PDB file of C-alpha atoms in Angstrom:
ATOM      1  CA  MET A 298       0.000   0.000   0.000  1.00  0.00           C
ATOM      2  CA  ALA A 299       1.331   3.444  -0.912  1.00  0.00           C
ATOM      3  CA  PRO A 300       1.944   5.977   1.862  1.00  0.00           C
ATOM      4  CA  ILE A 301      -1.000   8.283   2.494  1.00  0.00           C
ATOM      5  CA  SER A 302      -0.818  11.964   1.576  1.00  0.00           C
ATOM      6  CA  THR A 303      -3.207  14.839   1.086  1.00  0.00           C
ATOM      7  CA  PRO A 304      -2.671  18.317  -0.392  1.00  0.00           C
ATOM      8  CA  GLN A 305      -2.591  19.610   3.183  1.00  0.00           C
ATOM      9  CA  THR A 306      -0.095  16.956   4.342  1.00  0.00           C
ATOM     10  CA  PRO A 307       1.775  15.909   1.186  1.00  0.00           C
ATOM     11  CA  PHE A 308       4.404  13.961   3.126  1.00  0.00           C
ATOM     12  CA  GLY A 309       2.370  13.002   6.188  1.00  0.00           C
ATOM     13  CA  ARG A 310       2.776  14.675   9.562  1.00  0.00           C
ATOM     14  CA  VAL A 311       5.735  13.097  11.359  1.00  0.00           C
ATOM     15  CA  LEU A 312       8.968  12.577   9.446  1.00  0.00           C
ATOM     16  CA  THR A 313      12.467  11.899  10.707  1.00  0.00           C
ATOM     17  CA  ALA A 314      15.554  13.212   8.944  1.00  0.00           C
ATOM     18  CA  MET A 315      17.398   9.901   9.044  1.00  0.00           C
ATOM     19  CA  VAL A 316      21.083   9.446   9.797  1.00  0.00           C
ATOM     20  CA  THR A 317      23.163   7.404   7.384  1.00  0.00           C
ATOM     21  CA  PRO A 318      24.565   4.313   9.128  1.00  0.00           C
ATOM     22  CA  PHE A 319      28.171   3.438   8.357  1.00  0.00           C
ATOM     23  CA  THR A 320      30.166   0.300   9.042  1.00  0.00           C
ATOM     24  CA  ALA A 321      33.126   0.315  11.435  1.00  0.00           C
ATOM     25  CA  ASP A 322      35.481   1.132   8.562  1.00  0.00           C
ATOM     26  CA  GLY A 323      33.334   4.064   7.419  1.00  0.00           C
ATOM     27  CA  ALA A 324      31.592   2.434   4.459  1.00  0.00           C
ATOM     28  CA  LEU A 325      27.876   2.742   3.763  1.00  0.00           C
ATOM     29  CA  ASP A 326      25.880   0.271   5.876  1.00  0.00           C
ATOM     30  CA  LEU A 327      22.882  -0.477   3.677  1.00  0.00           C
ATOM     31  CA  ASP A 328      21.625  -3.315   5.867  1.00  0.00           C
ATOM     32  CA  GLY A 329      21.797  -1.025   8.885  1.00  0.00           C
ATOM     33  CA  ALA A 330      19.982   1.702   6.958  1.00  0.00           C
ATOM     34  CA  GLN A 331      17.157  -0.685   6.145  1.00  0.00           C
ATOM     35  CA  ARG A 332      16.875  -1.863   9.738  1.00  0.00           C
ATOM     36  CA  LEU A 333      16.893   1.707  11.048  1.00  0.00           C
ATOM     37  CA  ALA A 334      14.314   2.819   8.471  1.00  0.00           C
ATOM     38  CA  ALA A 335      12.004  -0.051   9.441  1.00  0.00           C
ATOM     39  CA  HIS A 336      12.439   0.778  13.128  1.00  0.00           C
ATOM     40  CA  LEU A 337      11.564   4.438  12.551  1.00  0.00           C
ATOM     41  CA  VAL A 338       8.476   3.668  10.496  1.00  0.00           C
ATOM     42  CA  ASP A 339       7.366   1.044  13.028  1.00  0.00           C
ATOM     43  CA  ALA A 340       7.699   3.748  15.693  1.00  0.00           C
ATOM     44  CA  GLY A 341       5.174   5.934  13.870  1.00  0.00           C
ATOM     45  CA  ASN A 342       6.932   7.991  11.218  1.00  0.00           C
ATOM     46  CA  ASP A 343       4.899   8.811   8.117  1.00  0.00           C
ATOM     47  CA  GLY A 344       8.065   9.421   6.175  1.00  0.00           C
ATOM     48  CA  LEU A 345      11.834   9.598   6.191  1.00  0.00           C
ATOM     49  CA  ILE A 346      14.188  12.184   4.781  1.00  0.00           C
ATOM     50  CA  VAL A 347      17.173  10.388   3.268  1.00  0.00           C
ATOM     51  CA  ASN A 348      20.397  12.187   2.330  1.00  0.00           C
ATOM     52  CA  GLY A 349      19.641  15.324   4.288  1.00  0.00           C
ATOM     53  CA  THR A 350      22.174  17.118   6.450  1.00  0.00           C
ATOM     54  CA  THR A 351      21.419  14.704   9.285  1.00  0.00           C
ATOM     55  CA  GLY A 352      22.289  11.962   6.803  1.00  0.00           C
ATOM     56  CA  GLU A 353      25.770  13.468   6.403  1.00  0.00           C
ATOM     57  CA  SER A 354      25.016  14.394   2.808  1.00  0.00           C
ATOM     58  CA  PRO A 355      28.045  16.715   2.567  1.00  0.00           C
ATOM     59  CA  THR A 356      30.334  13.671   2.886  1.00  0.00           C
ATOM     60  CA  THR A 357      28.470  11.001   0.910  1.00  0.00           C
ATOM     61  CA  SER A 358      29.014  10.504  -2.802  1.00  0.00           C
ATOM     62  CA  ASP A 359      26.282  10.714  -5.418  1.00  0.00           C
ATOM     63  CA  ALA A 360      26.510   6.947  -5.868  1.00  0.00           C
ATOM     64  CA  GLU A 361      26.124   6.385  -2.129  1.00  0.00           C
ATOM     65  CA  LYS A 362      23.129   8.702  -2.053  1.00  0.00           C
ATOM     66  CA  ASP A 363      21.440   6.684  -4.786  1.00  0.00           C
ATOM     67  CA  GLN A 364      22.226   3.376  -3.055  1.00  0.00           C
ATOM     68  CA  LEU A 365      20.755   4.694   0.188  1.00  0.00           C
ATOM     69  CA  VAL A 366      17.494   5.827  -1.435  1.00  0.00           C
ATOM     70  CA  ARG A 367      17.161   2.424  -3.114  1.00  0.00           C
ATOM     71  CA  ALA A 368      17.751   0.573   0.153  1.00  0.00           C
ATOM     72  CA  VAL A 369      15.292   2.642   2.170  1.00  0.00           C
ATOM     73  CA  LEU A 370      12.634   2.378  -0.539  1.00  0.00           C
ATOM     74  CA  GLU A 371      13.044  -1.386  -0.528  1.00  0.00           C
ATOM     75  CA  ALA A 372      12.669  -1.476   3.244  1.00  0.00           C
ATOM     76  CA  VAL A 373       9.749   0.915   3.830  1.00  0.00           C
ATOM     77  CA  GLY A 374       8.718   2.487   0.538  1.00  0.00           C
ATOM     78  CA  ASP A 375       5.343   0.758   0.536  1.00  0.00           C
ATOM     79  CA  ARG A 376       4.322   2.292   3.874  1.00  0.00           C
ATOM     80  CA  ALA A 377       6.181   5.578   4.283  1.00  0.00           C
ATOM     81  CA  HIS A 378       7.160   8.605   2.221  1.00  0.00           C
ATOM     82  CA  VAL A 379      10.806   8.363   1.226  1.00  0.00           C
ATOM     83  CA  VAL A 380      11.985  11.897   0.494  1.00  0.00           C
ATOM     84  CA  ALA A 381      15.422  12.330  -1.055  1.00  0.00           C
ATOM     85  CA  GLY A 382      17.605  15.236  -0.085  1.00  0.00           C
ATOM     86  CA  ILE A 383      19.024  16.632  -3.318  1.00  0.00           C
ATOM     87  CA  GLY A 384      20.023  20.145  -2.293  1.00  0.00           C
ATOM     88  CA  THR A 385      23.451  21.537  -3.121  1.00  0.00           C
ATOM     89  CA  ASN A 386      24.809  25.006  -3.878  1.00  0.00           C
ATOM     90  CA  ASP A 387      25.113  24.078  -7.574  1.00  0.00           C
ATOM     91  CA  THR A 388      21.794  24.130  -9.403  1.00  0.00           C
ATOM     92  CA  ARG A 389      22.954  21.742 -12.149  1.00  0.00           C
ATOM     93  CA  HIS A 390      24.177  19.240  -9.569  1.00  0.00           C
ATOM     94  CA  SER A 391      20.892  19.463  -7.647  1.00  0.00           C
ATOM     95  CA  VAL A 392      18.926  18.871 -10.850  1.00  0.00           C
ATOM     96  CA  ASP A 393      21.050  15.810 -11.618  1.00  0.00           C
ATOM     97  CA  LEU A 394      20.458  14.443  -8.114  1.00  0.00           C
ATOM     98  CA  ALA A 395      16.726  15.147  -8.414  1.00  0.00           C
ATOM     99  CA  ARG A 396      16.458  13.235 -11.690  1.00  0.00           C
ATOM    100  CA  THR A 397      18.402  10.313 -10.274  1.00  0.00           C
ATOM    101  CA  ALA A 398      16.138  10.231  -7.197  1.00  0.00           C
ATOM    102  CA  GLU A 399      13.069  10.188  -9.428  1.00  0.00           C
ATOM    103  CA  ARG A 400      14.445   7.327 -11.531  1.00  0.00           C
ATOM    104  CA  THR A 401      15.208   5.406  -8.345  1.00  0.00           C
ATOM    105  CA  GLY A 402      11.619   5.812  -7.141  1.00  0.00           C
ATOM    106  CA  ALA A 403      11.782   8.446  -4.394  1.00  0.00           C
ATOM    107  CA  HIS A 404       8.402   9.865  -3.416  1.00  0.00           C
ATOM    108  CA  GLY A 405       9.570  13.453  -3.074  1.00  0.00           C
ATOM    109  CA  LEU A 406      12.525  15.822  -2.914  1.00  0.00           C
ATOM    110  CA  LEU A 407      13.991  18.001  -0.160  1.00  0.00           C
ATOM    111  CA  ALA A 408      15.835  21.028  -1.549  1.00  0.00           C
ATOM    112  CA  VAL A 409      17.869  23.095   0.887  1.00  0.00           C
ATOM    113  CA  THR A 410      18.751  26.721   0.255  1.00  0.00           C
ATOM    114  CA  PRO A 411      22.081  26.933  -1.595  1.00  0.00           C
ATOM    115  CA  TYR A 412      24.808  27.452   0.984  1.00  0.00           C
ATOM    116  CA  TYR A 413      28.066  29.414   1.030  1.00  0.00           C
ATOM    117  CA  ASN A 414      27.614  31.210  -2.302  1.00  0.00           C
ATOM    118  CA  LYS A 415      24.791  33.362  -0.805  1.00  0.00           C
ATOM    119  CA  PRO A 416      22.588  33.932  -3.873  1.00  0.00           C
ATOM    120  CA  PRO A 417      20.067  36.790  -3.987  1.00  0.00           C
ATOM    121  CA  GLN A 418      16.353  36.044  -3.841  1.00  0.00           C
ATOM    122  CA  GLU A 419      16.066  35.922  -7.632  1.00  0.00           C
ATOM    123  CA  GLY A 420      18.801  33.291  -7.640  1.00  0.00           C
ATOM    124  CA  LEU A 421      16.888  31.261  -5.039  1.00  0.00           C
ATOM    125  CA  LEU A 422      13.713  31.536  -7.114  1.00  0.00           C
ATOM    126  CA  ARG A 423      15.452  30.274 -10.253  1.00  0.00           C
ATOM    127  CA  HIS A 424      17.346  27.546  -8.368  1.00  0.00           C
ATOM    128  CA  PHE A 425      14.269  26.014  -6.768  1.00  0.00           C
ATOM    129  CA  THR A 426      12.205  26.442  -9.938  1.00  0.00           C
ATOM    130  CA  ALA A 427      14.837  24.597 -11.974  1.00  0.00           C
ATOM    131  CA  ILE A 428      14.715  21.699  -9.510  1.00  0.00           C
ATOM    132  CA  ALA A 429      10.914  21.584  -9.533  1.00  0.00           C
ATOM    133  CA  ASP A 430      10.869  21.757 -13.335  1.00  0.00           C
ATOM    134  CA  SER A 431      13.305  18.845 -13.663  1.00  0.00           C
ATOM    135  CA  THR A 432      11.081  16.028 -12.345  1.00  0.00           C
ATOM    136  CA  GLY A 433       7.468  15.128 -11.654  1.00  0.00           C
ATOM    137  CA  LEU A 434       8.095  14.773  -7.902  1.00  0.00           C
ATOM    138  CA  PRO A 435       6.706  17.027  -5.168  1.00  0.00           C
ATOM    139  CA  VAL A 436       9.309  19.317  -3.630  1.00  0.00           C
ATOM    140  CA  MET A 437       9.786  20.391  -0.026  1.00  0.00           C
ATOM    141  CA  LEU A 438      11.902  23.517   0.323  1.00  0.00           C
ATOM    142  CA  TYR A 439      14.297  23.701   3.275  1.00  0.00           C
ATOM    143  CA  ASP A 440      14.804  27.168   4.733  1.00  0.00           C
ATOM    144  CA  ILE A 441      17.706  27.157   7.204  1.00  0.00           C
ATOM    145  CA  PRO A 442      19.594  30.469   7.078  1.00  0.00           C
ATOM    146  CA  GLY A 443      21.775  29.489  10.041  1.00  0.00           C
ATOM    147  CA  ARG A 444      23.481  26.945   7.782  1.00  0.00           C
ATOM    148  CA  SER A 445      22.946  28.419   4.332  1.00  0.00           C
ATOM    149  CA  GLY A 446      23.607  32.069   5.176  1.00  0.00           C
ATOM    150  CA  VAL A 447      20.533  33.227   3.224  1.00  0.00           C
ATOM    151  CA  PRO A 448      16.844  33.076   4.253  1.00  0.00           C
ATOM    152  CA  ILE A 449      14.084  32.444   1.761  1.00  0.00           C
ATOM    153  CA  ASP A 450      12.076  35.657   2.020  1.00  0.00           C
ATOM    154  CA  THR A 451       8.317  35.427   2.425  1.00  0.00           C
ATOM    155  CA  GLU A 452       7.781  37.034  -0.971  1.00  0.00           C
ATOM    156  CA  THR A 453      10.015  34.398  -2.573  1.00  0.00           C
ATOM    157  CA  LEU A 454       8.147  31.591  -0.817  1.00  0.00           C
ATOM    158  CA  VAL A 455       4.854  32.977  -2.120  1.00  0.00           C
ATOM    159  CA  ARG A 456       6.214  33.078  -5.673  1.00  0.00           C
ATOM    160  CA  LEU A 457       7.638  29.561  -5.395  1.00  0.00           C
ATOM    161  CA  ALA A 458       4.303  28.261  -4.096  1.00  0.00           C
ATOM    162  CA  ASP A 459       2.792  29.036  -7.501  1.00  0.00           C
ATOM    163  CA  HIS A 460       4.784  26.130  -8.927  1.00  0.00           C
ATOM    164  CA  PRO A 461       2.544  23.038  -8.985  1.00  0.00           C
ATOM    165  CA  ARG A 462       5.274  20.766  -7.624  1.00  0.00           C
ATOM    166  CA  ILE A 463       6.588  23.018  -4.844  1.00  0.00           C
ATOM    167  CA  VAL A 464       4.198  21.916  -2.134  1.00  0.00           C
ATOM    168  CA  ALA A 465       5.900  22.282   1.249  1.00  0.00           C
ATOM    169  CA  ASN A 466       8.528  24.061   3.306  1.00  0.00           C
ATOM    170  CA  LYS A 467      10.726  22.769   6.103  1.00  0.00           C
ATOM    171  CA  ASP A 468      11.156  25.770   8.369  1.00  0.00           C
ATOM    172  CA  ALA A 469      14.347  26.063  10.415  1.00  0.00           C
ATOM    173  CA  LYS A 470      14.384  29.845  10.367  1.00  0.00           C
ATOM    174  CA  GLY A 471      13.450  30.164  14.035  1.00  0.00           C
ATOM    175  CA  ASP A 472      11.156  33.146  13.459  1.00  0.00           C
ATOM    176  CA  LEU A 473       7.517  32.515  14.362  1.00  0.00           C
ATOM    177  CA  GLY A 474       6.402  35.912  13.100  1.00  0.00           C
ATOM    178  CA  ARG A 475       7.832  35.393   9.638  1.00  0.00           C
ATOM    179  CA  ALA A 476       6.539  31.828   9.624  1.00  0.00           C
ATOM    180  CA  SER A 477       3.029  33.053  10.440  1.00  0.00           C
ATOM    181  CA  TRP A 478       2.994  35.431   7.503  1.00  0.00           C
ATOM    182  CA  ALA A 479       4.568  32.921   5.113  1.00  0.00           C
ATOM    183  CA  ILE A 480       2.096  30.177   6.036  1.00  0.00           C
ATOM    184  CA  ALA A 481      -0.838  32.525   5.573  1.00  0.00           C
ATOM    185  CA  GLN A 482       0.342  33.982   2.281  1.00  0.00           C
ATOM    186  CA  SER A 483       1.944  31.009   0.537  1.00  0.00           C
ATOM    187  CA  GLY A 484      -0.431  28.155   1.329  1.00  0.00           C
ATOM    188  CA  LEU A 485       2.531  25.769   1.450  1.00  0.00           C
ATOM    189  CA  ALA A 486       2.331  22.760   3.736  1.00  0.00           C
ATOM    190  CA  TRP A 487       4.555  23.850   6.611  1.00  0.00           C
ATOM    191  CA  TYR A 488       6.823  21.466   8.487  1.00  0.00           C
ATOM    192  CA  SER A 489       8.794  22.376  11.580  1.00  0.00           C
ATOM    193  CA  GLY A 490      12.498  21.839  11.032  1.00  0.00           C
ATOM    194  CA  ASP A 491      13.416  22.925  14.555  1.00  0.00           C
ATOM    195  CA  ASP A 492      12.315  20.427  17.210  1.00  0.00           C
ATOM    196  CA  MET A 493      12.165  22.979  20.012  1.00  0.00           C
ATOM    197  CA  LEU A 494       9.589  24.901  17.952  1.00  0.00           C
ATOM    198  CA  ASN A 495       7.428  21.941  16.908  1.00  0.00           C
ATOM    199  CA  LEU A 496       4.455  22.933  19.051  1.00  0.00           C
ATOM    200  CA  PRO A 497       4.745  26.709  18.499  1.00  0.00           C
ATOM    201  CA  LEU A 498       4.834  26.183  14.739  1.00  0.00           C
ATOM    202  CA  LEU A 499       1.757  23.941  14.896  1.00  0.00           C
ATOM    203  CA  SER A 500      -0.013  26.795  16.662  1.00  0.00           C
ATOM    204  CA  VAL A 501       0.572  29.158  13.726  1.00  0.00           C
ATOM    205  CA  GLY A 502      -0.397  26.688  11.004  1.00  0.00           C
ATOM    206  CA  ALA A 503       2.313  24.045  10.522  1.00  0.00           C
ATOM    207  CA  VAL A 504       1.039  20.578   9.599  1.00  0.00           C
ATOM    208  CA  GLY A 505       3.844  18.474  11.022  1.00  0.00           C
ATOM    209  CA  PHE A 506       7.528  17.977  11.672  1.00  0.00           C
ATOM    210  CA  VAL A 507      10.749  16.989   9.964  1.00  0.00           C
ATOM    211  CA  SER A 508      12.533  15.954  13.110  1.00  0.00           C
ATOM    212  CA  VAL A 509      15.949  14.940  14.356  1.00  0.00           C
ATOM    213  CA  VAL A 510      14.769  13.821  17.801  1.00  0.00           C
ATOM    214  CA  GLY A 511      12.296  11.577  16.002  1.00  0.00           C
ATOM    215  CA  HIS A 512      15.094   9.025  16.039  1.00  0.00           C
ATOM    216  CA  VAL A 513      14.367   8.485  19.745  1.00  0.00           C
ATOM    217  CA  VAL A 514      10.910   9.950  20.532  1.00  0.00           C
ATOM    218  CA  THR A 515       8.676   9.436  17.473  1.00  0.00           C
ATOM    219  CA  PRO A 516       5.723   8.107  19.551  1.00  0.00           C
ATOM    220  CA  ASP A 517       5.792  11.296  21.640  1.00  0.00           C
ATOM    221  CA  LEU A 518       5.920  13.488  18.539  1.00  0.00           C
ATOM    222  CA  ARG A 519       2.954  11.663  17.060  1.00  0.00           C
ATOM    223  CA  ALA A 520       1.034  12.005  20.327  1.00  0.00           C
ATOM    224  CA  LEU A 521       1.868  15.725  20.384  1.00  0.00           C
ATOM    225  CA  VAL A 522       0.587  16.429  16.883  1.00  0.00           C
ATOM    226  CA  GLU A 523      -2.517  14.289  17.405  1.00  0.00           C
ATOM    227  CA  ALA A 524      -3.314  16.066  20.673  1.00  0.00           C
ATOM    228  CA  HIS A 525      -2.971  19.423  18.959  1.00  0.00           C
ATOM    229  CA  LEU A 526      -5.152  18.355  16.035  1.00  0.00           C
ATOM    230  CA  GLY A 527      -7.739  17.060  18.492  1.00  0.00           C
ATOM    231  CA  GLY A 528      -7.870  20.390  20.298  1.00  0.00           C
ATOM    232  CA  ASP A 529      -6.246  19.111  23.491  1.00  0.00           C
ATOM    233  CA  VAL A 530      -3.833  22.001  23.939  1.00  0.00           C
ATOM    234  CA  GLN A 531      -3.032  21.038  27.518  1.00  0.00           C
ATOM    235  CA  LYS A 532      -1.920  17.534  26.550  1.00  0.00           C
ATOM    236  CA  ALA A 533       0.141  18.854  23.629  1.00  0.00           C
ATOM    237  CA  THR A 534       1.818  21.318  25.979  1.00  0.00           C
ATOM    238  CA  GLU A 535       2.534  18.608  28.526  1.00  0.00           C
ATOM    239  CA  ILE A 536       4.207  16.448  25.869  1.00  0.00           C
ATOM    240  CA  HIS A 537       6.219  19.426  24.619  1.00  0.00           C
ATOM    241  CA  GLN A 538       7.422  20.165  28.136  1.00  0.00           C
ATOM    242  CA  LYS A 539       8.256  16.522  28.793  1.00  0.00           C
ATOM    243  CA  LEU A 540      10.475  16.535  25.696  1.00  0.00           C
ATOM    244  CA  LEU A 541      12.370  19.736  26.545  1.00  0.00           C
ATOM    245  CA  PRO A 542      15.371  17.840  27.994  1.00  0.00           C
ATOM    246  CA  VAL A 543      15.540  15.752  24.802  1.00  0.00           C
ATOM    247  CA  PHE A 544      15.348  18.827  22.569  1.00  0.00           C
ATOM    248  CA  THR A 545      18.128  20.430  24.594  1.00  0.00           C
ATOM    249  CA  GLY A 546      20.318  17.356  24.912  1.00  0.00           C
ATOM    250  CA  MET A 547      20.203  16.353  21.271  1.00  0.00           C
ATOM    251  CA  PHE A 548      21.487  19.765  20.203  1.00  0.00           C
ATOM    252  CA  ARG A 549      24.158  20.475  22.811  1.00  0.00           C
ATOM    253  CA  THR A 550      26.515  19.850  19.911  1.00  0.00           C
ATOM    254  CA  GLN A 551      25.961  19.052  16.240  1.00  0.00           C
ATOM    255  CA  GLY A 552      22.787  16.998  15.879  1.00  0.00           C
ATOM    256  CA  VAL A 553      24.179  14.148  13.775  1.00  0.00           C
ATOM    257  CA  ILE A 554      26.815  13.508  16.418  1.00  0.00           C
ATOM    258  CA  THR A 555      24.335  13.225  19.286  1.00  0.00           C
ATOM    259  CA  THR A 556      21.822  11.276  17.224  1.00  0.00           C
ATOM    260  CA  LYS A 557      24.314   8.598  16.264  1.00  0.00           C
ATOM    261  CA  ALA A 558      25.442   8.407  19.893  1.00  0.00           C
ATOM    262  CA  ALA A 559      21.830   8.025  21.079  1.00  0.00           C
ATOM    263  CA  LEU A 560      21.106   5.302  18.525  1.00  0.00           C
ATOM    264  CA  THR A 561      24.249   3.444  19.527  1.00  0.00           C
ATOM    265  CA  LEU A 562      23.181   3.619  23.169  1.00  0.00           C
ATOM    266  CA  GLN A 563      19.882   2.021  22.135  1.00  0.00           C
ATOM    267  CA  GLY A 564      21.589  -0.708  20.117  1.00  0.00           C
ATOM    268  CA  LEU A 565      20.316   0.617  16.785  1.00  0.00           C
ATOM    269  CA  PRO A 566      22.301   0.987  13.553  1.00  0.00           C
ATOM    270  CA  ALA A 567      24.347   4.165  13.348  1.00  0.00           C
ATOM    271  CA  GLY A 568      28.058   3.527  13.202  1.00  0.00           C
ATOM    272  CA  PRO A 569      30.820   6.106  13.111  1.00  0.00           C
ATOM    273  CA  LEU A 570      30.809   9.620  11.683  1.00  0.00           C
ATOM    274  CA  ARG A 571      32.724  10.929   8.712  1.00  0.00           C
ATOM    275  CA  LEU A 572      35.118  13.793   9.301  1.00  0.00           C
ATOM    276  CA  PRO A 573      34.853  16.661   9.933  1.00  0.00           C
ATOM    277  CA  LEU A 574      32.232  15.357  12.385  1.00  0.00           C
ATOM    278  CA  VAL A 575      33.677  13.639  15.457  1.00  0.00           C
ATOM    279  CA  GLU A 576      32.369  11.351  18.194  1.00  0.00           C
ATOM    280  CA  LEU A 577      31.057  12.603  21.528  1.00  0.00           C
ATOM    281  CA  THR A 578      33.528  12.625  24.390  1.00  0.00           C
ATOM    282  CA  ALA A 579      32.860  10.404  27.416  1.00  0.00           C
ATOM    283  CA  GLN A 580      31.684  13.481  29.332  1.00  0.00           C
ATOM    284  CA  GLU A 581      29.338  14.529  26.524  1.00  0.00           C
ATOM    285  CA  THR A 582      27.945  10.993  26.287  1.00  0.00           C
ATOM    286  CA  ALA A 583      27.251  10.980  30.031  1.00  0.00           C
ATOM    287  CA  GLN A 584      25.381  14.276  29.701  1.00  0.00           C
ATOM    288  CA  LEU A 585      23.389  12.938  26.743  1.00  0.00           C
ATOM    289  CA  LYS A 586      22.296   9.954  28.837  1.00  0.00           C
ATOM    290  CA  ILE A 587      21.093  12.334  31.555  1.00  0.00           C
ATOM    291  CA  ASP A 588      19.196  14.497  29.061  1.00  0.00           C
ATOM    292  CA  LEU A 589      17.509  11.558  27.339  1.00  0.00           C
ATOM    293  CA  ALA A 590      16.541   9.916  30.622  1.00  0.00           C
ATOM    294  CA  ALA A 591      15.041  13.200  31.819  1.00  0.00           C
ATOM    295  CA  GLY A 592      12.814  13.176  28.729  1.00  0.00           C
ATOM    296  CA  GLY A 593      11.704   9.584  29.279  1.00  0.00           C
ATOM    297  CA  VAL A 594      13.903   7.915  26.635  1.00  0.00           C
ATOM    298  CA  GLN A 595      14.784   4.325  27.495  1.00  0.00           C
ATOM    299  CA  LEU A 596      18.424   3.413  26.933  1.00  0.00           C
TER     300      LEU A 596
END
């Protein structure tokens, strides 16, 4: 059975930006990726982002990216949205990755704002339009100026929303005021890309989350969004507050680092990191255990 989507929730409501498991020698662990993907979908994810930043996309090759999408589709593609991260700061490269992802069978694309070269808004408009024009797949934009150096302005989001295949935005801008206006004016399906702001963004019109902490607390995230949709604001707030130590702990340092450490503590596939990312120290691991336990995560 194909994963369920609607125009309002084109990729479902709860998605995890999945890490890329590696073997002890640093090679791609496709078996581990399939086992982790199945675990995450079993836990309640509607979809998985593969080859995003949390998947260490800056240090995986194009061939590895394609292999990973194939493996995850084989494992869970009949019951979850498999969205391929294809964003780079080179429009031609992103288009090539998008076409490969479509040929492989991905259900959608995640396109991050081009980083480092700091294009103007017209450049962003043309970049994202070229990606959306290149395939028949739905596109989720990814607005994260803290990493890319450039925000997608509200006016640009509104213009991009006119494209029939640009259907959603992952918001990691950290600005609820700008998000409120952009949601109202663009009509894009809005996904929180900042776990600490999951509940606040729901309150101004977001439909769901693209989460990092979903690796360890997907059932809580699903309960949070369902409580909010059901009008039980108190329960949603209680879940949000319960998860505060997890939100804090998982981002005391770079999120991929803590996520792989947390998965390893739970006996799930993760493996080492590729440089320039490095493992947690013993002291940092001890603090992570405290943070996760405070949020109710079983290790």
